[in-house]
Coordinates of N, CA and C and ligand atoms in Angstrom, one line a residue:
M1 N 0.9 -1.3 0.1 CA 0.2 -0.1 0.0 C 1.0 1.2 -0.1
I2 N 0.7 2.1 -0.8 CA 1.3 3.5 -0.7 C 0.4 4.4 -0.1
T3 N 1.1 4.9 1.1 CA 0.7 6.1 1.9 C 1.6 7.2 1.5
V4 N 0.9 8.2 1.2 CA 1.7 9.6 1.0 C 1.2 10.5 2.3
V5 N 2.3 11.1 3.0 CA 2.2 11.9 4.2 C 2.5 13.4 3.7
G6 N 1.4 14.1 3.5 CA 1.5 15.2 3.0 C 0.7 16.6 3.5
N7 N 1.1 17.6 3.4 CA 0.2 18.8 3.6 C 0.8 20.0 2.8
L8 N 0.2 21.0 2.7 CA 0.6 22.1 2.4 C 1.8 23.0 3.2
K9 N 1.5 23.2 4.5 CA 2.0 23.8 5.4 C 3.3 23.4 5.8
G10 N 4.4 24.0 6.0 CA 5.5 23.4 6.7 C 5.3 23.1 8.2
G11 N 6.3 22.1 8.6 CA 6.1 22.0 9.8 C 5.2 21.4 10.8
C12 N 4.4 20.8 9.9 CA 2.9 20.1 10.4 C 3.3 18.5 11.0
G13 N 4.3 18.0 10.7 CA 5.1 17.0 11.2 C 4.8 15.5 10.2
K14 N 4.9 16.0 8.7 CA 5.2 15.1 7.7 C 6.3 14.1 8.1
S15 N 7.4 14.8 8.2 CA 8.7 13.9 8.4 C 8.6 13.1 9.7
T16 N 7.9 13.5 10.7 CA 8.2 12.9 12.1 C 7.4 11.7 12.0
I17 N 6.0 12.0 11.4 CA 5.1 10.9 11.4 C 5.4 10.0 10.1
S18 N 6.2 10.3 9.1 CA 6.5 9.3 7.9 C 7.7 8.5 8.9
F19 N 8.5 9.0 9.4 CA 9.7 8.1 10.1 C 9.3 7.3 11.4
N20 N 8.3 7.7 11.9 CA 7.8 6.9 12.9 C 7.0 5.8 12.5
L21 N 6.4 6.0 11.5 CA 5.4 4.9 11.0 C 6.5 3.7 10.3
A22 N 7.3 4.4 9.5 CA 8.3 3.4 9.0 C 9.2 2.7 9.8
V23 N 9.5 2.9 10.9 CA 10.2 2.4 12.0 C 9.1 1.3 12.6
W24 N 8.0 1.9 12.9 CA 7.0 0.8 13.5 C 6.7 -0.2 12.5
L25 N 6.3 0.1 11.3 CA 6.3 -1.1 10.1 C 7.4 -2.2 10.1
A26 N 8.7 -1.7 10.2 CA 9.9 -2.2 10.1 C 10.0 -3.2 11.0
T27 N 9.8 -2.6 12.4 CA 10.0 -3.6 13.7 C 8.9 -4.4 13.6
A28 N 7.7 -4.4 13.2 CA 6.7 -5.4 13.0 C 7.2 -6.3 12.0
G29 N 8.3 -6.1 11.2 CA 8.6 -7.2 10.3 C 8.0 -7.3 8.7
I30 N 7.4 -5.7 8.6 CA 6.7 -5.5 7.3 C 8.2 -5.0 6.6
D31 N 7.7 -5.3 5.2 CA 8.8 -4.8 4.3 C 8.4 -3.4 3.7
V32 N 9.0 -2.6 4.3 CA 8.5 -1.1 3.9 C 9.9 -0.4 3.5
V33 N 9.3 0.5 2.6 CA 10.4 1.4 2.0 C 10.0 2.7 2.1
T34 N 10.7 4.1 1.9 CA 10.1 5.1 2.4 C 10.8 6.3 1.1
F35 N 9.9 7.1 0.7 CA 10.5 8.1 -0.2 C 10.6 9.4 0.3
D36 N 11.7 10.1 0.2 CA 11.7 11.4 0.6 C 11.7 12.4 -0.5
L37 N 10.7 13.0 -1.0 CA 10.3 13.7 -2.1 C 10.6 15.3 -1.7
D38 N 11.0 15.6 -0.5 CA 11.0 16.8 0.1 C 12.3 17.3 -0.3
P39 N 12.8 18.3 -0.8 CA 14.2 18.8 -1.0 C 14.7 19.2 0.4
Q40 N 14.0 19.3 1.4 CA 14.6 19.6 2.6 C 15.4 18.3 3.1
A41 N 15.0 17.0 2.5 CA 15.5 15.8 2.9 C 15.5 15.4 4.5
T42 N 14.8 16.1 4.9 CA 14.6 15.6 6.6 C 14.6 14.1 6.8
L43 N 13.7 13.5 6.0 CA 13.7 11.9 6.4 C 14.9 11.0 6.0
S44 N 15.5 11.4 5.0 CA 16.9 10.9 4.8 C 17.9 11.3 5.6
D45 N 17.8 12.6 6.4 CA 18.7 13.1 7.2 C 18.7 11.8 8.6
V46 N 17.1 11.9 8.9 CA 17.0 11.1 10.2 C 17.4 9.7 9.9
A47 N 17.0 8.9 8.8 CA 17.5 7.6 8.6 C 19.1 7.6 8.6
E48 N 20.1 8.7 8.2 CA 21.3 8.6 8.1 C 21.9 8.6 9.8
V49 N 21.5 9.5 10.2 CA 21.6 9.5 11.5 C 21.2 7.9 12.2
R50 N 20.3 7.4 12.1 CA 20.1 6.1 12.5 C 20.9 5.1 12.2
A51 N 21.4 5.1 10.9 CA 22.2 4.3 10.3 C 23.9 4.5 10.9
E52 N 24.2 5.8 11.4 CA 25.2 6.1 12.0 C 25.4 5.4 13.3
E53 N 24.2 5.3 14.0 CA 24.1 5.0 15.4 C 23.9 3.3 15.2
E54 N 23.9 2.9 14.4 CA 23.7 1.6 14.1 C 22.6 1.0 14.6
I55 N 21.4 1.7 14.6 CA 20.2 1.1 15.1 C 19.0 0.3 14.3
L56 N 19.1 -0.7 14.6 CA 18.1 -1.7 13.8 C 16.5 -1.5 14.4
P57 N 15.7 -1.9 13.3 CA 15.9 -2.0 11.9 C 16.2 -0.7 11.1
E58 N 16.9 -1.0 10.0 CA 17.3 -0.1 9.4 C 16.3 0.7 8.4
I59 N 16.2 2.1 8.3 CA 15.2 2.2 7.3 C 15.5 2.7 6.1
K60 N 15.0 2.5 4.9 CA 15.3 2.6 3.5 C 14.8 3.8 3.2
V61 N 15.7 4.7 2.5 CA 15.0 5.8 2.2 C 15.4 6.3 0.7
F62 N 14.4 6.3 -0.2 CA 15.1 6.8 -1.7 C 14.7 8.2 -1.9
R63 N 15.5 8.9 -2.6 CA 15.1 10.2 -2.9 C 14.6 10.3 -4.5
P64 N 14.4 11.4 -4.8 CA 13.8 11.5 -6.3 C 14.6 11.3 -7.3
E65 N 15.9 11.4 -7.2 CA 16.7 10.6 -8.4 C 16.7 9.2 -8.7
S66 N 16.2 8.7 -7.7 CA 16.1 7.0 -7.9 C 14.8 6.6 -8.6
N67 N 14.0 7.5 -9.3 CA 12.8 7.2 -10.1 C 11.9 6.3 -9.4
P68 N 11.3 7.3 -8.3 CA 10.4 6.7 -7.3 C 9.1 6.2 -7.9
T69 N 8.6 6.7 -9.0 CA 7.4 6.4 -9.8 C 7.5 4.6 -10.3
K70 N 8.8 4.6 -10.8 CA 9.0 3.1 -11.2 C 9.2 2.3 -9.9
M71 N 9.7 2.4 -9.3 CA 9.9 1.9 -7.8 C 8.4 1.7 -7.1
M72 N 7.8 2.6 -7.1 CA 6.2 2.5 -6.5 C 5.5 1.3 -7.3
K73 N 5.7 1.5 -8.6 CA 5.1 0.4 -9.3 C 5.5 -1.1 -9.0
N74 N 6.7 -1.0 -8.6 CA 7.4 -2.6 -8.8 C 7.4 -2.9 -7.0
H75 N 7.1 -2.0 -6.0 CA 7.6 -2.7 -4.9 C 5.9 -3.2 -4.2
D76 N 6.1 -4.5 -3.6 CA 4.9 -5.0 -3.1 C 4.7 -4.8 -1.6
G77 N 5.5 -4.2 -1.0 CA 5.4 -4.2 0.8 C 4.8 -2.8 0.9
E78 N 4.9 -2.2 2.1 CA 4.5 -1.0 2.2 C 5.5 0.2 1.7
M79 N 4.7 1.3 1.3 CA 5.5 2.3 1.0 C 4.7 3.6 1.6
I80 N 5.8 4.4 2.3 CA 5.7 5.7 2.8 C 6.2 7.0 2.1
I81 N 5.8 7.9 1.9 CA 6.1 8.8 1.0 C 6.0 10.2 1.8
D82 N 7.3 10.8 1.9 CA 6.8 12.2 2.6 C 7.0 13.4 1.3
V83 N 6.2 14.1 1.3 CA 6.3 14.9 0.3 C 6.0 16.5 0.9
G84 N 6.7 17.3 0.4 CA 6.5 18.8 0.8 C 6.2 19.5 -0.3
A85 N 5.6 20.7 0.1 CA 5.0 21.8 -0.8 C 6.3 22.4 -1.8
A86 N 7.5 22.2 -1.0 CA 8.8 22.8 -2.2 C 8.6 22.0 -3.1
N87 N 8.3 20.9 -3.5 CA 8.5 20.1 -4.8 C 6.8 19.8 -5.2
L88 N 6.1 20.8 -5.7 CA 4.6 20.3 -5.9 C 4.6 19.3 -6.9
W89 N 5.1 19.3 -7.8 CA 5.2 18.5 -9.1 C 5.5 17.0 -8.5
A90 N 6.5 16.9 -7.7 CA 6.6 15.5 -7.0 C 5.7 14.9 -6.3
M91 N 5.2 16.0 -5.4 CA 3.8 15.8 -4.5 C 2.7 15.3 -5.3
R92 N 2.2 16.0 -6.5 CA 1.3 15.5 -7.1 C 1.3 14.1 -8.0
Q93 N 2.8 13.9 -8.4 CA 3.1 12.5 -9.0 C 2.8 11.4 -7.9
A94 N 3.0 11.7 -6.6 CA 3.0 10.7 -5.5 C 1.4 10.6 -5.3
I95 N 0.8 11.4 -5.1 CA -0.6 11.4 -4.7 C -1.4 10.7 -6.0
A96 N -0.8 11.0 -7.3 CA -1.6 10.3 -8.1 C -1.2 8.9 -8.1
M97 N -0.5 8.3 -7.4 CA -0.3 6.8 -7.2 C -0.7 6.2 -5.7
A98 N -1.1 7.3 -4.9 CA -1.6 6.8 -3.7 C -2.4 6.0 -3.3
D99 N -2.7 5.1 -2.4 CA -3.7 4.4 -1.9 C -4.2 5.1 -1.0
R100 N -3.5 6.0 -0.2 CA -4.0 7.1 0.7 C -3.2 8.1 1.0
V101 N -3.7 9.0 1.3 CA -3.2 10.3 1.8 C -3.2 10.7 3.2
L102 N -2.3 10.8 4.1 CA -2.5 11.1 5.1 C -1.9 12.4 5.7
V103 N -2.8 13.2 6.5 CA -2.5 14.8 6.5 C -2.5 14.9 8.2
P104 N -1.4 15.2 8.5 CA -1.2 15.8 9.8 C -1.4 17.4 9.9
I105 N -2.2 17.6 10.8 CA -2.5 19.2 10.9 C -2.4 19.5 12.1
P106 N -1.7 20.6 12.5 CA -1.5 21.4 13.7 C -2.9 22.1 14.1
P107 N -3.3 22.1 15.2 CA -4.3 22.9 15.7 C -4.5 24.2 15.5
S108 N -4.9 24.9 14.2 CA -5.1 26.3 14.1 C -5.9 26.6 12.9
Q109 N -6.6 27.8 12.8 CA -7.4 28.1 11.9 C -6.5 28.3 10.7
A110 N -5.5 28.8 10.4 CA -4.6 28.9 9.3 C -4.3 27.4 8.9
D111 N -4.1 26.4 9.6 CA -3.9 25.3 9.2 C -5.2 24.4 8.6
V112 N -6.2 24.8 9.3 CA -7.6 24.3 9.0 C -7.7 24.9 7.3
W113 N -7.7 26.1 7.1 CA -7.6 26.7 5.5 C -6.6 26.0 4.7
S114 N -5.4 25.9 5.3 CA -4.5 25.4 4.1 C -5.1 23.9 4.0
T115 N -5.4 23.3 4.8 CA -5.8 21.6 4.8 C -6.8 21.7 3.6
A116 N -7.8 22.5 3.9 CA -8.8 22.4 2.6 C -8.1 22.8 1.3
R117 N -7.2 23.4 1.2 CA -6.6 23.8 -0.1 C -6.1 22.7 -0.7
F118 N -5.4 21.9 0.5 CA -4.5 20.7 0.1 C -5.5 19.7 -0.3
K119 N -6.6 19.4 0.5 CA -7.6 18.5 -0.3 C -8.1 18.6 -1.7
D120 N -8.2 20.1 -1.7 CA -8.7 20.2 -3.1 C -7.7 19.8 -4.3
I121 N -6.4 20.0 -3.9 CA -5.4 19.6 -4.8 C -5.1 18.2 -4.9
V122 N -5.4 17.5 -4.0 CA -5.6 16.1 -3.9 C -6.7 15.4 -4.8
E123 N -7.9 16.1 -4.8 CA -9.1 15.9 -5.4 C -8.9 16.2 -7.0
E124 N -8.3 17.4 -7.1 CA -8.0 17.7 -8.6 C -6.8 16.9 -9.3
T125 N -6.0 16.2 -8.5 CA -4.9 15.4 -9.2 C -5.5 14.0 -9.2
V126 N -6.1 13.5 -8.5 CA -6.9 12.3 -8.9 C -8.3 12.2 -9.5
A127 N -8.7 13.5 -9.8 CA -10.1 13.4 -10.3 C -10.2 12.5 -11.6
T128 N -9.3 11.9 -12.4 CA -9.6 11.3 -13.5 C -9.2 9.8 -13.3
K129 N -9.0 9.5 -11.8 CA -8.7 8.0 -11.7 C -9.7 7.4 -11.3
E130 N -9.7 6.1 -11.7 CA -10.8 5.2 -11.4 C -10.9 4.9 -9.9
K131 N -9.9 5.0 -9.2 CA -9.7 4.7 -7.7 C -9.3 5.9 -7.1
Q132 N -10.0 6.3 -6.3 CA -9.5 7.5 -5.4 C -8.9 7.2 -4.1
P133 N -7.9 7.7 -4.0 CA -7.4 7.3 -2.6 C -7.7 7.8 -1.2
E134 N -7.9 7.2 -0.4 CA -8.5 7.6 1.0 C -7.7 8.7 1.6
I135 N -8.5 9.9 1.9 CA -7.6 10.7 2.7 C -8.0 10.7 4.2
V136 N -6.9 10.6 4.9 CA -7.0 10.6 6.2 C -6.3 11.7 7.2
M137 N -7.3 12.4 7.8 CA -6.7 13.7 8.5 C -6.5 13.2 10.0
F138 N -5.7 13.9 10.6 CA -5.3 13.8 12.1 C -4.8 14.9 12.8
V139 N -5.0 15.2 14.0 CA -4.5 16.6 14.5 C -3.1 16.1 15.0
N140 N -2.0 16.7 14.7 CA -0.8 16.6 15.3 C -0.2 17.9 16.0
R141 N 0.5 17.7 17.0 CA 1.2 19.0 17.8 C -0.2 19.6 18.6
A142 N -1.0 18.7 19.2 CA -2.0 19.1 19.8 C -1.7 19.8 21.0
D143 N -2.1 20.7 21.8 CA -1.9 21.4 22.8 C -2.1 20.3 24.2
T144 N -1.1 20.2 25.0 CA -1.2 19.2 26.2 C -2.2 19.9 27.2
H145 N -2.3 21.2 27.1 CA -3.2 21.9 28.4 C -4.4 21.6 27.9
P146 N -5.4 21.0 28.9 CA -6.8 20.6 28.7 C -7.7 22.2 28.6
G147 N -7.3 23.3 28.9 CA -8.1 24.3 28.7 C -8.0 25.2 27.4
V148 N -7.0 24.5 26.7 CA -6.7 25.3 25.1 C -7.6 24.4 24.1
R149 N -8.6 25.3 23.6 CA -9.7 24.6 22.8 C -9.4 24.4 21.2
E150 N -8.1 24.9 21.1 CA -7.9 24.8 19.3 C -8.0 23.4 18.7
S151 N -7.6 22.6 19.6 CA -7.6 21.3 19.1 C -8.9 20.8 18.6
A152 N -9.6 21.1 19.8 CA -11.2 20.5 19.7 C -12.0 21.2 18.2
E153 N -11.6 22.5 18.2 CA -12.2 23.2 17.3 C -11.6 22.6 15.5
T154 N -10.4 22.5 15.9 CA -9.7 21.9 14.6 C -10.3 20.9 14.2
L155 N -10.4 19.6 15.2 CA -11.1 18.6 14.6 C -12.6 18.8 14.4
E156 N -13.5 19.7 15.0 CA -14.6 19.9 14.5 C -14.8 20.4 13.1
A157 N -13.8 21.3 12.8 CA -13.7 21.8 11.5 C -13.3 20.8 10.2
L158 N -12.3 19.9 10.8 CA -12.0 18.9 9.8 C -13.2 18.0 9.4
H159 N -14.1 17.8 10.3 CA -15.3 16.8 10.2 C -16.4 17.6 9.4
T160 N -16.4 18.8 9.1 CA -17.2 19.4 7.9 C -16.7 19.1 6.5
L161 N -15.4 18.7 6.5 CA -14.9 18.5 5.2 C -15.4 17.2 4.7
K162 N -15.9 17.5 3.2 CA -16.4 16.0 2.5 C -15.4 15.2 2.3
G163 N -15.9 13.9 2.2 CA -15.2 12.8 1.8 C -13.5 12.7 2.5
V164 N -13.4 12.8 3.7 CA -12.2 12.7 4.4 C -12.7 11.9 5.7
R165 N -11.5 11.1 5.9 CA -11.7 10.5 7.1 C -10.9 11.1 8.4
V166 N -11.6 11.6 9.5 CA -11.0 12.1 10.5 C -10.7 11.3 11.6
L167 N -9.2 11.0 11.9 CA -8.9 10.5 13.0 C -9.2 11.1 14.3
D168 N -9.9 10.3 15.4 CA -10.0 10.9 16.6 C -8.6 11.1 17.8
T169 N -7.8 10.0 17.3 CA -6.5 10.0 17.9 C -5.8 11.1 17.7
R170 N -5.3 12.0 18.6 CA -4.7 13.2 18.5 C -3.3 13.0 18.9
I171 N -2.4 13.5 18.1 CA -0.8 13.2 18.5 C -0.5 14.8 19.1
H172 N 0.0 14.7 20.3 CA 0.3 16.0 21.0 C 1.6 16.5 21.0
Q173 N 1.8 17.8 21.3 CA 3.0 18.6 21.1 C 3.8 18.1 22.3
R174 N 4.9 17.1 22.0 CA 5.5 16.6 23.1 C 7.1 16.6 22.7
T175 N 7.9 16.9 23.8 CA 9.2 17.0 23.5 C 9.8 15.6 23.1
A176 N 9.3 14.4 23.6 CA 9.9 13.1 22.9 C 9.9 12.9 21.6
Y177 N 9.0 13.5 20.8 CA 9.0 13.4 19.5 C 10.3 13.9 18.7
R178 N 10.2 15.2 19.1 CA 11.7 15.8 18.9 C 13.1 15.4 19.5
R179 N 13.0 14.9 20.5 CA 14.1 14.3 21.3 C 14.6 12.9 20.3
S180 N 13.5 12.1 20.3 CA 13.8 10.6 19.7 C 14.5 11.1 18.2
F181 N 13.6 11.8 17.5 CA 14.0 12.0 16.2 C 15.4 12.5 16.0
S182 N 15.7 13.7 16.9 CA 17.2 14.0 16.6 C 18.1 12.8 17.0
E183 N 17.8 11.6 17.7 CA 18.8 10.4 17.9 C 18.5 9.6 16.8
G184 N 17.7 9.7 15.8 CA 17.4 8.6 14.8 C 16.4 7.9 15.3
R185 N 15.7 8.0 16.4 CA 15.0 6.7 17.0 C 13.3 7.0 16.7
A186 N 12.6 6.2 16.6 CA 11.0 6.4 16.6 C 10.8 6.6 18.3
V187 N 9.7 7.4 18.5 CA 9.3 7.7 19.8 C 9.2 6.4 20.8
F188 N 8.7 5.2 20.3 CA 8.3 4.2 21.0 C 9.7 3.4 21.2
E189 N 10.7 3.9 20.5 CA 12.0 2.8 20.8 C 12.5 3.5 22.0
Q190 N 12.4 4.9 22.4 CA 12.9 5.3 23.4 C 12.3 5.2 24.6
S191 N 11.1 5.1 24.8 CA 10.1 4.4 26.1 C 8.9 4.1 25.4
K192 N 8.8 2.9 25.9 CA 7.4 2.3 25.4 C 6.2 2.5 26.0
T193 N 6.6 3.3 27.2 CA 5.3 3.5 28.1 C 5.3 5.4 28.5
S194 N 5.7 6.0 27.5 CA 5.8 7.5 27.6 C 4.6 8.0 26.8
K195 N 3.6 9.0 27.2 CA 2.5 9.2 26.7 C 2.6 9.7 25.0
A196 N 3.6 9.8 24.7 CA 4.2 10.3 23.4 C 4.0 8.9 22.7
S197 N 4.7 7.8 23.1 CA 4.6 6.5 22.5 C 3.4 5.9 22.4
I198 N 2.4 6.0 23.6 CA 1.2 5.6 23.8 C 0.2 6.0 22.7
E199 N 0.4 7.4 22.4 CA -0.7 7.7 21.7 C -0.3 7.5 20.1
F200 N 1.1 7.3 19.8 CA 1.8 7.3 18.5 C 1.2 5.7 18.2
L201 N 1.4 4.8 19.0 CA 1.0 3.3 18.9 C -0.2 3.2 18.6
E202 N -1.3 4.3 19.1 CA -2.7 3.9 18.9 C -2.8 4.6 17.4
L203 N -2.2 5.5 17.0 CA -2.5 6.0 15.5 C -2.0 5.0 14.5
A204 N -0.8 4.5 14.9 CA -0.3 3.3 13.9 C -1.3 2.4 13.8
K205 N -1.7 1.9 15.0 CA -2.5 0.6 14.7 C -4.2 1.0 14.0
Q206 N -4.2 2.3 14.4 CA -5.8 2.8 13.5 C -5.5 2.8 12.0
L207 N -4.1 3.1 11.6 CA -3.8 3.0 10.2 C -3.4 1.8 9.5
Y208 N -2.9 1.0 10.4 CA -2.4 -0.3 9.8 C -3.2 -1.6 11.0
P209 N -4.7 -1.5 11.0 CA -5.2 -2.5 11.5 C -4.6 -4.1 11.5
D210 N -4.0 -4.6 10.3 CA -3.8 -5.9 10.3 C -2.6 -6.2 10.7
V211 N -1.8 -5.1 10.9 CA -0.4 -5.2 11.3 C 0.2 -5.8 12.9
N212 N 0.6 -6.9 13.2 CA 0.9 -7.2 14.4 C 1.8 -6.6 15.0
F213 N 2.1 -5.9 15.9 CA 3.0 -5.1 16.5 C 3.6 -5.5 17.8
Ligands
ATP301 N1 3.8 15.9 17.9 C1 5.0 16.8 18.1 N2 5.4 17.2 19.3 C2 6.5 18.0 19.2 N3 7.3 18.4 18.2 C3 7.0 17.9 17.0 C4 5.6 17.2 16.9 N4 5.7 16.9 15.6 C5 6.5 17.5 15.0 N5 7.3 18.1 15.7 C6 8.6 19.0 15.4 O1 8.3 20.2 14.7 C7 8.9 20.3 13.6 C8 8.5 20.0 12.1 O2 8.2 18.4 12.3 P1 8.4 17.8 11.0 O3 9.8 18.0 10.4 O4 8.0 16.4 11.0 O5 7.4 18.6 9.8 P2 7.3 18.6 8.3 O6 5.9 19.0 8.0 O7 8.1 17.6 7.7 O8 8.0 20.1 8.0 P3 8.6 20.4 6.5 O9 7.3 21.1 5.8 O10 9.5 21.4 7.1 O11 9.1 19.4 5.9 C9 10.2 19.3 14.0 O12 11.1 20.1 14.7 C10 9.7 18.4 14.7 O13 10.5 17.7 15.7
MG302 MG1 9.6 17.2 6.4

C-alpha cells in the first residue's frame, strides 16, 4: 500500500510521522520502503543518523533521483512517501499513485484553511482516476493543556470537510517526538510507556489494523 504523508504547510509533522510509521512497520517485520520527495531531505537525514548509530531495523529511504514512480509500481510491501509543498510536481506525482493520503494538521485556523486547499489539490490530482485514494486527517502537535480549545475546534472543522476520514486519535506537542527524532529513533524506541509512545502506537494501529506489532 502506498501512503503519502502530505500537507501544504511546513512543520505540520510530515517527516516525523513518516519516520515513526516506517520504523513501526519495519519493527513489526513488514517490508517497508520510504521515499523522501522533499528537497529539505529531513527523512533522509534522520535515517542517516539512525544508520550511523547502527540502530536496527534500518530504514530505507529513496530520493527523487531514484525514479520513485517506477519503484512504487514494483514494490509489493508498504510504502511511505514524505512530500513537501517545496516540490509540488513530486507531490502531485506521488498523490496520483497513492492508496491513501495521510494529513497531519496542527491545531490552528490557518492550518485548517491550508488543509482544505490541500484536499482540493488531492482531489484535482486524482479526478480522472478510477480508484480514489482515501484521505485520512488527524491533529498533530495538539496542545497538552486541557484548557486550550484549538484542537477540539480544529477537529470540528475537519469533520465538516467532505470525503475525508478524520481520526479522533490526537498526537500532542511533546518533546519526546523531537528528542527521539534527533537521535534517529522512533518515539516508542525511547520509551514504550511514555505518553507520546502510547498515542503514537494507537495512531499506527488505526492506520494499519492488520499489522501485529
Ligand atoms: N507531535 C510533535 N510534538 C513535538 N514536536 C513535533 C511534533 N511533530 C513534529 N514536531 C517537531 O516540529 C518540527 C517540524 O516537524 P516535521 O519536520 O516532522 O514537519 P514537516 O511537516 O515534515 O516539516 P517540513 O514542511 O519543514 O518538511 C520538527 O522540529 C519536529 O521535531
Ligand atoms: Mg519534512
